[in-house]
Structures are given as C-alpha cells and as structure tokens.
Tab-separated table of N, CA, C and O in Angstrom:
chain	number	residue	atom	x	y	z
C	1	MET	N	-82.135	37.403	-187.267
C	1	MET	CA	-82.811	37.443	-185.982
C	1	MET	C	-84.146	36.741	-186.072
C	1	MET	O	-84.824	36.810	-187.080
C	2	SER	N	-84.514	36.102	-184.997
C	2	SER	CA	-85.814	35.446	-184.987
C	2	SER	C	-86.887	36.442	-184.563
C	2	SER	O	-86.634	37.382	-183.815
C	3	HIS	N	-88.059	36.218	-185.053
C	3	HIS	CA	-89.190	37.076	-184.732
C	3	HIS	C	-90.246	36.247	-184.029
C	3	HIS	O	-90.386	35.048	-184.263
C	4	THR	N	-90.994	36.893	-183.170
C	4	THR	CA	-92.095	36.210	-182.501
C	4	THR	C	-93.288	36.151	-183.440
C	4	THR	O	-93.254	36.690	-184.544
C	5	ALA	N	-94.355	35.510	-182.974
C	5	ALA	CA	-95.556	35.387	-183.792
C	5	ALA	C	-96.158	36.749	-184.119
C	5	ALA	O	-96.823	36.914	-185.130
C	6	THR	N	-95.918	37.741	-183.283
C	6	THR	CA	-96.481	39.066	-183.528
C	6	THR	C	-95.587	39.904	-184.432
C	6	THR	O	-95.924	41.022	-184.751
C	7	GLY	N	-94.444	39.356	-184.815
C	7	GLY	CA	-93.550	40.099	-185.691
C	7	GLY	C	-92.560	40.958	-184.931
C	7	GLY	O	-91.777	41.673	-185.535
C	8	GLN	N	-92.566	40.899	-183.613
C	8	GLN	CA	-91.641	41.689	-182.807
C	8	GLN	C	-90.371	40.885	-182.550
C	8	GLN	O	-90.409	39.678	-182.369
C	9	THR	N	-89.256	41.556	-182.550
C	9	THR	CA	-88.002	40.929	-182.176
C	9	THR	C	-87.908	40.916	-180.656
C	9	THR	O	-88.138	41.956	-180.023
C	10	PRO	N	-87.604	39.760	-180.040
C	10	PRO	CA	-87.518	39.719	-178.567
C	10	PRO	C	-86.474	40.694	-178.048
C	10	PRO	O	-85.392	40.831	-178.619
C	11	GLY	N	-86.808	41.372	-176.971
C	11	GLY	CA	-85.889	42.321	-176.366
C	11	GLY	C	-85.977	43.726	-176.921
C	11	GLY	O	-85.394	44.650	-176.381
C	12	GLN	N	-86.660	43.892	-178.025
C	12	GLN	CA	-86.811	45.210	-178.619
C	12	GLN	C	-88.035	45.901	-178.036
C	12	GLN	O	-89.067	45.267	-177.852
C	13	PRO	N	-87.948	47.184	-177.735
C	13	PRO	CA	-89.117	47.886	-177.193
C	13	PRO	C	-90.214	47.997	-178.243
C	13	PRO	O	-89.954	48.174	-179.425
C	14	THR	N	-91.441	47.884	-177.798
C	14	THR	CA	-92.591	48.025	-178.699
C	14	THR	C	-92.875	49.503	-178.911
C	14	THR	O	-92.273	50.373	-178.270
C	15	ASP	N	-93.817	49.790	-179.790
C	15	ASP	CA	-94.190	51.183	-180.036
C	15	ASP	C	-94.754	51.818	-178.769
C	15	ASP	O	-94.509	52.988	-178.486
C	16	ALA	N	-95.533	51.029	-177.983
C	16	ALA	CA	-96.090	51.551	-176.736
C	16	ALA	C	-94.976	51.888	-175.746
C	16	ALA	O	-95.061	52.885	-175.026
C	17	ASP	N	-93.915	51.054	-175.729
C	17	ASP	CA	-92.792	51.340	-174.833
C	17	ASP	C	-92.043	52.585	-175.275
C	17	ASP	O	-91.538	53.345	-174.445
C	18	ARG	N	-91.955	52.798	-176.576
C	18	ARG	CA	-91.253	53.996	-177.054
C	18	ARG	C	-92.017	55.261	-176.687
C	18	ARG	O	-91.434	56.288	-176.390
C	19	ARG	N	-93.370	55.188	-176.734
C	19	ARG	CA	-94.176	56.353	-176.378
C	19	ARG	C	-94.102	56.615	-174.882
C	19	ARG	O	-94.148	57.754	-174.444
C	20	ARG	N	-94.030	55.548	-174.093
C	20	ARG	CA	-93.951	55.686	-172.644
C	20	ARG	C	-92.508	56.092	-172.316
C	20	ARG	O	-91.559	55.487	-172.791
C	21	GLY	N	-92.349	57.097	-171.521
C	21	GLY	CA	-91.022	57.579	-171.180
C	21	GLY	C	-90.327	56.671	-170.184
C	21	GLY	O	-90.828	55.626	-169.772
C	22	PHE	N	-89.141	57.082	-169.802
C	22	PHE	CA	-88.327	56.309	-168.871
C	22	PHE	C	-89.053	56.115	-167.548
C	22	PHE	O	-89.132	54.995	-167.035
C	23	LEU	N	-89.600	57.186	-166.993
C	23	LEU	CA	-90.321	57.065	-165.721
C	23	LEU	C	-91.595	56.244	-165.874
C	23	LEU	O	-91.983	55.511	-164.953
C	24	GLY	N	-92.230	56.313	-167.025
C	24	GLY	CA	-93.421	55.511	-167.276
C	24	GLY	C	-93.099	54.021	-167.281
C	24	GLY	O	-93.873	53.200	-166.781
C	25	ARG	N	-91.956	53.670	-167.865
C	25	ARG	CA	-91.555	52.260	-167.871
C	25	ARG	C	-91.214	51.781	-166.471
C	25	ARG	O	-91.525	50.641	-166.099
C	26	ILE	N	-90.577	52.637	-165.673
C	26	ILE	CA	-90.270	52.266	-164.284
C	26	ILE	C	-91.566	52.089	-163.504
C	26	ILE	O	-91.729	51.121	-162.751
C	27	TRP	N	-92.530	52.979	-163.689
C	27	TRP	CA	-93.819	52.877	-163.001
C	27	TRP	C	-94.542	51.594	-163.412
C	27	TRP	O	-95.109	50.894	-162.571
C	28	LEU	N	-94.488	51.251	-164.696
C	28	LEU	CA	-95.096	50.011	-165.176
C	28	LEU	C	-94.433	48.805	-164.526
C	28	LEU	O	-95.103	47.858	-164.116
C	29	PHE	N	-93.109	48.840	-164.406
C	29	PHE	CA	-92.378	47.745	-163.772
C	29	PHE	C	-92.858	47.545	-162.331
C	29	PHE	O	-93.146	46.423	-161.916
C	30	PHE	N	-92.957	48.619	-161.570
C	30	PHE	CA	-93.380	48.501	-160.172
C	30	PHE	C	-94.838	48.030	-160.074
C	30	PHE	O	-95.174	47.254	-159.181
C	31	ARG	N	-95.698	48.472	-160.986
C	31	ARG	CA	-97.077	47.987	-160.980
C	31	ARG	C	-97.121	46.493	-161.250
C	31	ARG	O	-97.899	45.761	-160.636
C	32	GLN	N	-96.285	46.031	-162.174
C	32	GLN	CA	-96.237	44.598	-162.465
C	32	GLN	C	-95.672	43.812	-161.292
C	32	GLN	O	-96.126	42.697	-161.019
C	33	VAL	N	-94.678	44.363	-160.599
C	33	VAL	CA	-94.114	43.696	-159.427
C	33	VAL	C	-95.186	43.545	-158.354
C	33	VAL	O	-95.357	42.472	-157.760
C	34	VAL	N	-95.936	44.606	-158.092
C	34	VAL	CA	-97.005	44.543	-157.086
C	34	VAL	C	-98.061	43.525	-157.511
C	34	VAL	O	-98.555	42.744	-156.691
C	35	GLY	N	-98.395	43.485	-158.786
C	35	GLY	CA	-99.362	42.516	-159.287
C	35	GLY	C	-98.892	41.084	-159.084
C	35	GLY	O	-99.676	40.204	-158.718
C	36	GLU	N	-97.608	40.840	-159.301
C	36	GLU	CA	-97.067	39.490	-159.090
C	36	GLU	C	-97.016	39.149	-157.604
C	36	GLU	O	-97.263	38.008	-157.221
C	37	LEU	N	-96.686	40.125	-156.767
C	37	LEU	CA	-96.621	39.861	-155.331
C	37	LEU	C	-97.998	39.543	-154.753
C	37	LEU	O	-98.107	38.810	-153.768
C	38	LYS	N	-99.052	40.070	-155.361
C	38	LYS	CA	-100.399	39.754	-154.898
C	38	LYS	C	-100.768	38.303	-155.170
C	38	LYS	O	-101.647	37.757	-154.524
C	39	LYS	N	-100.072	37.659	-156.119
C	39	LYS	CA	-100.334	36.264	-156.448
C	39	LYS	C	-99.646	35.301	-155.486
C	39	LYS	O	-99.965	34.118	-155.487
C	40	VAL	N	-98.703	35.795	-154.689
C	40	VAL	CA	-97.927	34.935	-153.798
C	40	VAL	C	-98.814	34.422	-152.671
C	40	VAL	O	-99.563	35.182	-152.057
C	41	VAL	N	-98.722	33.134	-152.416
C	41	VAL	CA	-99.482	32.513	-151.329
C	41	VAL	C	-98.502	32.199	-150.213
C	41	VAL	O	-97.520	31.481	-150.417
C	42	THR	N	-98.746	32.736	-149.025
C	42	THR	CA	-97.851	32.463	-147.903
C	42	THR	C	-98.197	31.105	-147.307
C	42	THR	O	-99.369	30.743	-147.202
C	43	PRO	N	-97.177	30.337	-146.929
C	43	PRO	CA	-97.441	29.009	-146.372
C	43	PRO	C	-98.021	29.108	-144.961
C	43	PRO	O	-97.805	30.086	-144.244
C	44	THR	N	-98.744	28.051	-144.580
C	44	THR	CA	-99.255	27.982	-143.214
C	44	THR	C	-98.091	27.684	-142.275
C	44	THR	O	-96.996	27.328	-142.706
C	45	ARG	N	-98.334	27.819	-140.985
C	45	ARG	CA	-97.289	27.548	-140.005
C	45	ARG	C	-96.801	26.106	-140.113
C	45	ARG	O	-95.607	25.841	-140.065
C	46	ARG	N	-97.721	25.183	-140.294
C	46	ARG	CA	-97.358	23.768	-140.408
C	46	ARG	C	-96.487	23.521	-141.645
C	46	ARG	O	-95.496	22.781	-141.591
C	47	GLU	N	-96.862	24.114	-142.774
C	47	GLU	CA	-96.066	23.963	-143.991
C	47	GLU	C	-94.680	24.572	-143.813
C	47	GLU	O	-93.678	23.988	-144.242
C	48	LEU	N	-94.627	25.738	-143.176
C	48	LEU	CA	-93.350	26.405	-142.974
C	48	LEU	C	-92.421	25.568	-142.098
C	48	LEU	O	-91.233	25.412	-142.408
C	49	VAL	N	-92.953	24.998	-141.017
C	49	VAL	CA	-92.149	24.132	-140.146
C	49	VAL	C	-91.673	22.920	-140.932
C	49	VAL	O	-90.510	22.505	-140.828
C	50	ASN	N	-92.547	22.358	-141.751
C	50	ASN	CA	-92.181	21.201	-142.562
C	50	ASN	C	-91.049	21.550	-143.533
C	50	ASN	O	-90.087	20.794	-143.673
C	51	TYR	N	-91.161	22.688	-144.202
C	51	TYR	CA	-90.118	23.113	-145.141
C	51	TYR	C	-88.791	23.322	-144.428
C	51	TYR	O	-87.733	22.924	-144.935
C	52	VAL	N	-88.822	23.948	-143.255
C	52	VAL	CA	-87.594	24.207	-142.503
C	52	VAL	C	-86.946	22.887	-142.106
C	52	VAL	O	-85.721	22.714	-142.219
C	53	LEU	N	-87.752	21.935	-141.633
C	53	LEU	CA	-87.202	20.635	-141.240
C	53	LEU	C	-86.591	19.902	-142.429
C	53	LEU	O	-85.513	19.297	-142.301
C	54	VAL	N	-87.238	19.960	-143.563
C	54	VAL	CA	-86.693	19.315	-144.761
C	54	VAL	C	-85.346	19.927	-145.125
C	54	VAL	O	-84.382	19.214	-145.430
C	55	VAL	N	-85.252	21.236	-145.081
C	55	VAL	CA	-84.002	21.912	-145.426
C	55	VAL	C	-82.909	21.558	-144.422
C	55	VAL	O	-81.763	21.260	-144.800
C	56	LEU	N	-83.232	21.557	-143.130
C	56	LEU	CA	-82.226	21.231	-142.119
C	56	LEU	C	-81.732	19.792	-142.245
C	56	LEU	O	-80.529	19.532	-142.131
C	57	VAL	N	-82.641	18.854	-142.500
C	57	VAL	CA	-82.227	17.461	-142.681
C	57	VAL	C	-81.345	17.330	-143.915
C	57	VAL	O	-80.314	16.648	-143.892
C	58	PHE	N	-81.714	18.003	-145.005
C	58	PHE	CA	-80.901	17.943	-146.223
C	58	PHE	C	-79.511	18.526	-145.991
C	58	PHE	O	-78.500	17.944	-146.413
C	59	VAL	N	-79.434	19.669	-145.316
C	59	VAL	CA	-78.136	20.300	-145.060
C	59	VAL	C	-77.286	19.400	-144.163
C	59	VAL	O	-76.077	19.226	-144.398
C	60	ALA	N	-77.880	18.799	-143.132
C	60	ALA	CA	-77.140	17.895	-142.253
C	60	ALA	C	-76.619	16.687	-143.038
C	60	ALA	O	-75.457	16.275	-142.877
C	61	PHE	N	-77.475	16.124	-143.906
C	61	PHE	CA	-77.054	14.990	-144.722
C	61	PHE	C	-75.881	15.377	-145.622
C	61	PHE	O	-74.896	14.627	-145.742
C	62	MET	N	-75.968	16.526	-146.262
C	62	MET	CA	-74.894	16.963	-147.156
C	62	MET	C	-73.601	17.231	-146.379
C	62	MET	O	-72.512	16.939	-146.877
C	63	MET	N	-73.714	17.770	-145.159
C	63	MET	CA	-72.517	17.994	-144.335
C	63	MET	C	-71.828	16.669	-144.016
C	63	MET	O	-70.595	16.558	-144.118
C	64	VAL	N	-72.608	15.666	-143.637
C	64	VAL	CA	-72.032	14.362	-143.329
C	64	VAL	C	-71.400	13.752	-144.573
C	64	VAL	O	-70.273	13.235	-144.527
C	65	LEU	N	-72.101	13.807	-145.695
C	65	LEU	CA	-71.590	13.237	-146.940
C	65	LEU	C	-70.279	13.897	-147.352
C	65	LEU	O	-69.293	13.213	-147.661
C	66	ILE	N	-70.238	15.216	-147.347
C	66	ILE	CA	-69.032	15.930	-147.767
C	66	ILE	C	-67.895	15.695	-146.777
C	66	ILE	O	-66.731	15.538	-147.181
C	67	SER	N	-68.196	15.619	-145.487
C	67	SER	CA	-67.154	15.339	-144.495
C	67	SER	C	-66.556	13.958	-144.710
C	67	SER	O	-65.333	13.790	-144.655
C	68	LEU	N	-67.397	12.961	-144.957
C	68	LEU	CA	-66.890	11.610	-145.209
C	68	LEU	C	-66.058	11.552	-146.486
C	68	LEU	O	-65.004	10.902	-146.516
C	69	LEU	N	-66.514	12.224	-147.525
C	69	LEU	CA	-65.727	12.272	-148.760
C	69	LEU	C	-64.386	12.965	-148.533
C	69	LEU	O	-63.353	12.511	-149.044
C	70	ASP	N	-64.382	14.045	-147.764
C	70	ASP	CA	-63.151	14.771	-147.476
C	70	ASP	C	-62.172	13.879	-146.712
C	70	ASP	O	-60.982	13.827	-147.037
C	71	LEU	N	-62.670	13.183	-145.693
C	71	LEU	CA	-61.807	12.274	-144.939
C	71	LEU	C	-61.284	11.150	-145.822
C	71	LEU	O	-60.105	10.784	-145.758
C	72	GLY	N	-62.143	10.614	-146.663
C	72	GLY	CA	-61.721	9.534	-147.562
C	72	GLY	C	-60.665	9.987	-148.548
C	72	GLY	O	-59.642	9.312	-148.735
C	73	PHE	N	-60.882	11.121	-149.187
C	73	PHE	CA	-59.884	11.625	-150.135
C	73	PHE	C	-58.592	12.006	-149.423
C	73	PHE	O	-57.496	11.849	-149.980
C	74	GLY	N	-58.694	12.497	-148.202
C	74	GLY	CA	-57.484	12.806	-147.431
C	74	GLY	C	-56.679	11.553	-147.139
C	74	GLY	O	-55.446	11.552	-147.256
C	75	GLN	N	-57.368	10.476	-146.768
C	75	GLN	CA	-56.671	9.216	-146.506
C	75	GLN	C	-56.026	8.665	-147.776
C	75	GLN	O	-54.914	8.141	-147.738
C	76	VAL	N	-56.717	8.794	-148.906
C	76	VAL	CA	-56.152	8.357	-150.181
C	76	VAL	C	-54.915	9.187	-150.515
C	76	VAL	O	-53.901	8.640	-150.970
C	77	ALA	N	-54.958	10.482	-150.275
C	77	ALA	CA	-53.805	11.340	-150.555
C	77	ALA	C	-52.626	10.970	-149.660
C	77	ALA	O	-51.469	10.926	-150.111
C	78	ILE	N	-52.891	10.679	-148.379
C	78	ILE	CA	-51.815	10.278	-147.467
C	78	ILE	C	-51.231	8.937	-147.917
C	78	ILE	O	-50.018	8.735	-147.907
C	79	TRP	N	-52.076	8.009	-148.324
C	79	TRP	CA	-51.607	6.706	-148.785
C	79	TRP	C	-50.750	6.850	-150.046
C	79	TRP	O	-49.727	6.200	-150.201
C	80	LEU	N	-51.198	7.749	-150.966
C	80	LEU	CA	-50.474	7.928	-152.219
C	80	LEU	C	-49.151	8.672	-152.033
C	80	LEU	O	-48.117	8.263	-152.565
C	81	PHE	N	-49.189	9.772	-151.301
C	81	PHE	CA	-48.035	10.669	-151.245
C	81	PHE	C	-47.283	10.592	-149.918
C	81	PHE	O	-46.258	11.243	-149.752
C	82	GLY	N	-47.769	9.884	-148.967
C	82	GLY	CA	-47.117	9.805	-147.662
C	82	GLY	C	-47.665	10.876	-146.736
C	82	GLY	O	-48.431	11.745	-147.127
C	83	ASP	N	-47.245	10.795	-145.469
C	83	ASP	CA	-47.766	11.730	-144.481
C	83	ASP	C	-46.874	12.938	-144.241
C	83	ASP	O	-47.095	13.722	-143.351
C	84	GLY	N	-45.838	13.084	-145.033
C	84	GLY	CA	-44.982	14.257	-144.916
C	84	GLY	C	-43.729	14.030	-144.091
C	84	GLY	O	-42.838	14.880	-144.078
C	85	THR	N	-43.617	12.941	-143.404
C	85	THR	CA	-42.412	12.649	-142.647
C	85	THR	C	-41.488	11.819	-143.507
C	85	THR	O	-41.919	10.974	-144.305
C	86	GLN	N	-40.201	12.081	-143.357
C	86	GLN	CA	-39.218	11.347	-144.147
C	86	GLN	C	-38.507	10.324	-143.263
C	86	GLN	O	-38.155	10.625	-142.118
C	87	ALA	N	-38.269	9.161	-143.788
C	87	ALA	CA	-37.551	8.123	-143.046
C	87	ALA	C	-36.074	8.474	-143.004
C	87	ALA	O	-35.510	8.965	-143.972
C	88	GLN	N	-35.454	8.200	-141.858
C	88	GLN	CA	-34.028	8.543	-141.742
C	88	GLN	C	-33.171	7.331	-141.677
C	88	GLN	O	-33.301	6.321	-141.232
C-alpha cells in the first residue's frame, strides 16, 4: 500500500476520526459541507442568461448533428440492405 507524506494510508481513519464517534463524523461532514457552500459564488443575472443561451445553442446544435447522422446512417442501411420490399 502507498502511504502519504504524513505516513497515513489513504482512506484509513486517523486517530482523531477514531476518537470521534459516528455522530461526530456526520456532524463534521455537515460542517464541512456548509463551509464549502459558503465559498460558492452565485452568477449575476447577465451571466446566468449567457450560460443558459450557451447551453441551449449547444443542445440545438447536437440535436441537428445527431439527426443528420441518424438520417445518413439510415439511408446507408437502406442502400445496403434494401427497403424491405421484395421484387416479384
């Protein structure tokens, strides 16, 4: 197993974690979550509109691209295997 610079194996609880009980670890987790959420910066209205427009344009582009590829592969399949009707 590899060890970190502090001599701890990754994923193994430290001595402080062993002393802290199950509820203590859960409380620590929620405190850390709140601390991380305080770092989040909400976008301005202009930035949010810009992000939404970028996503919508990208999704529209991908829809067109995939539709064209689907039609193209369908035409290739019909050309290769026929359209399902048999000549009499």
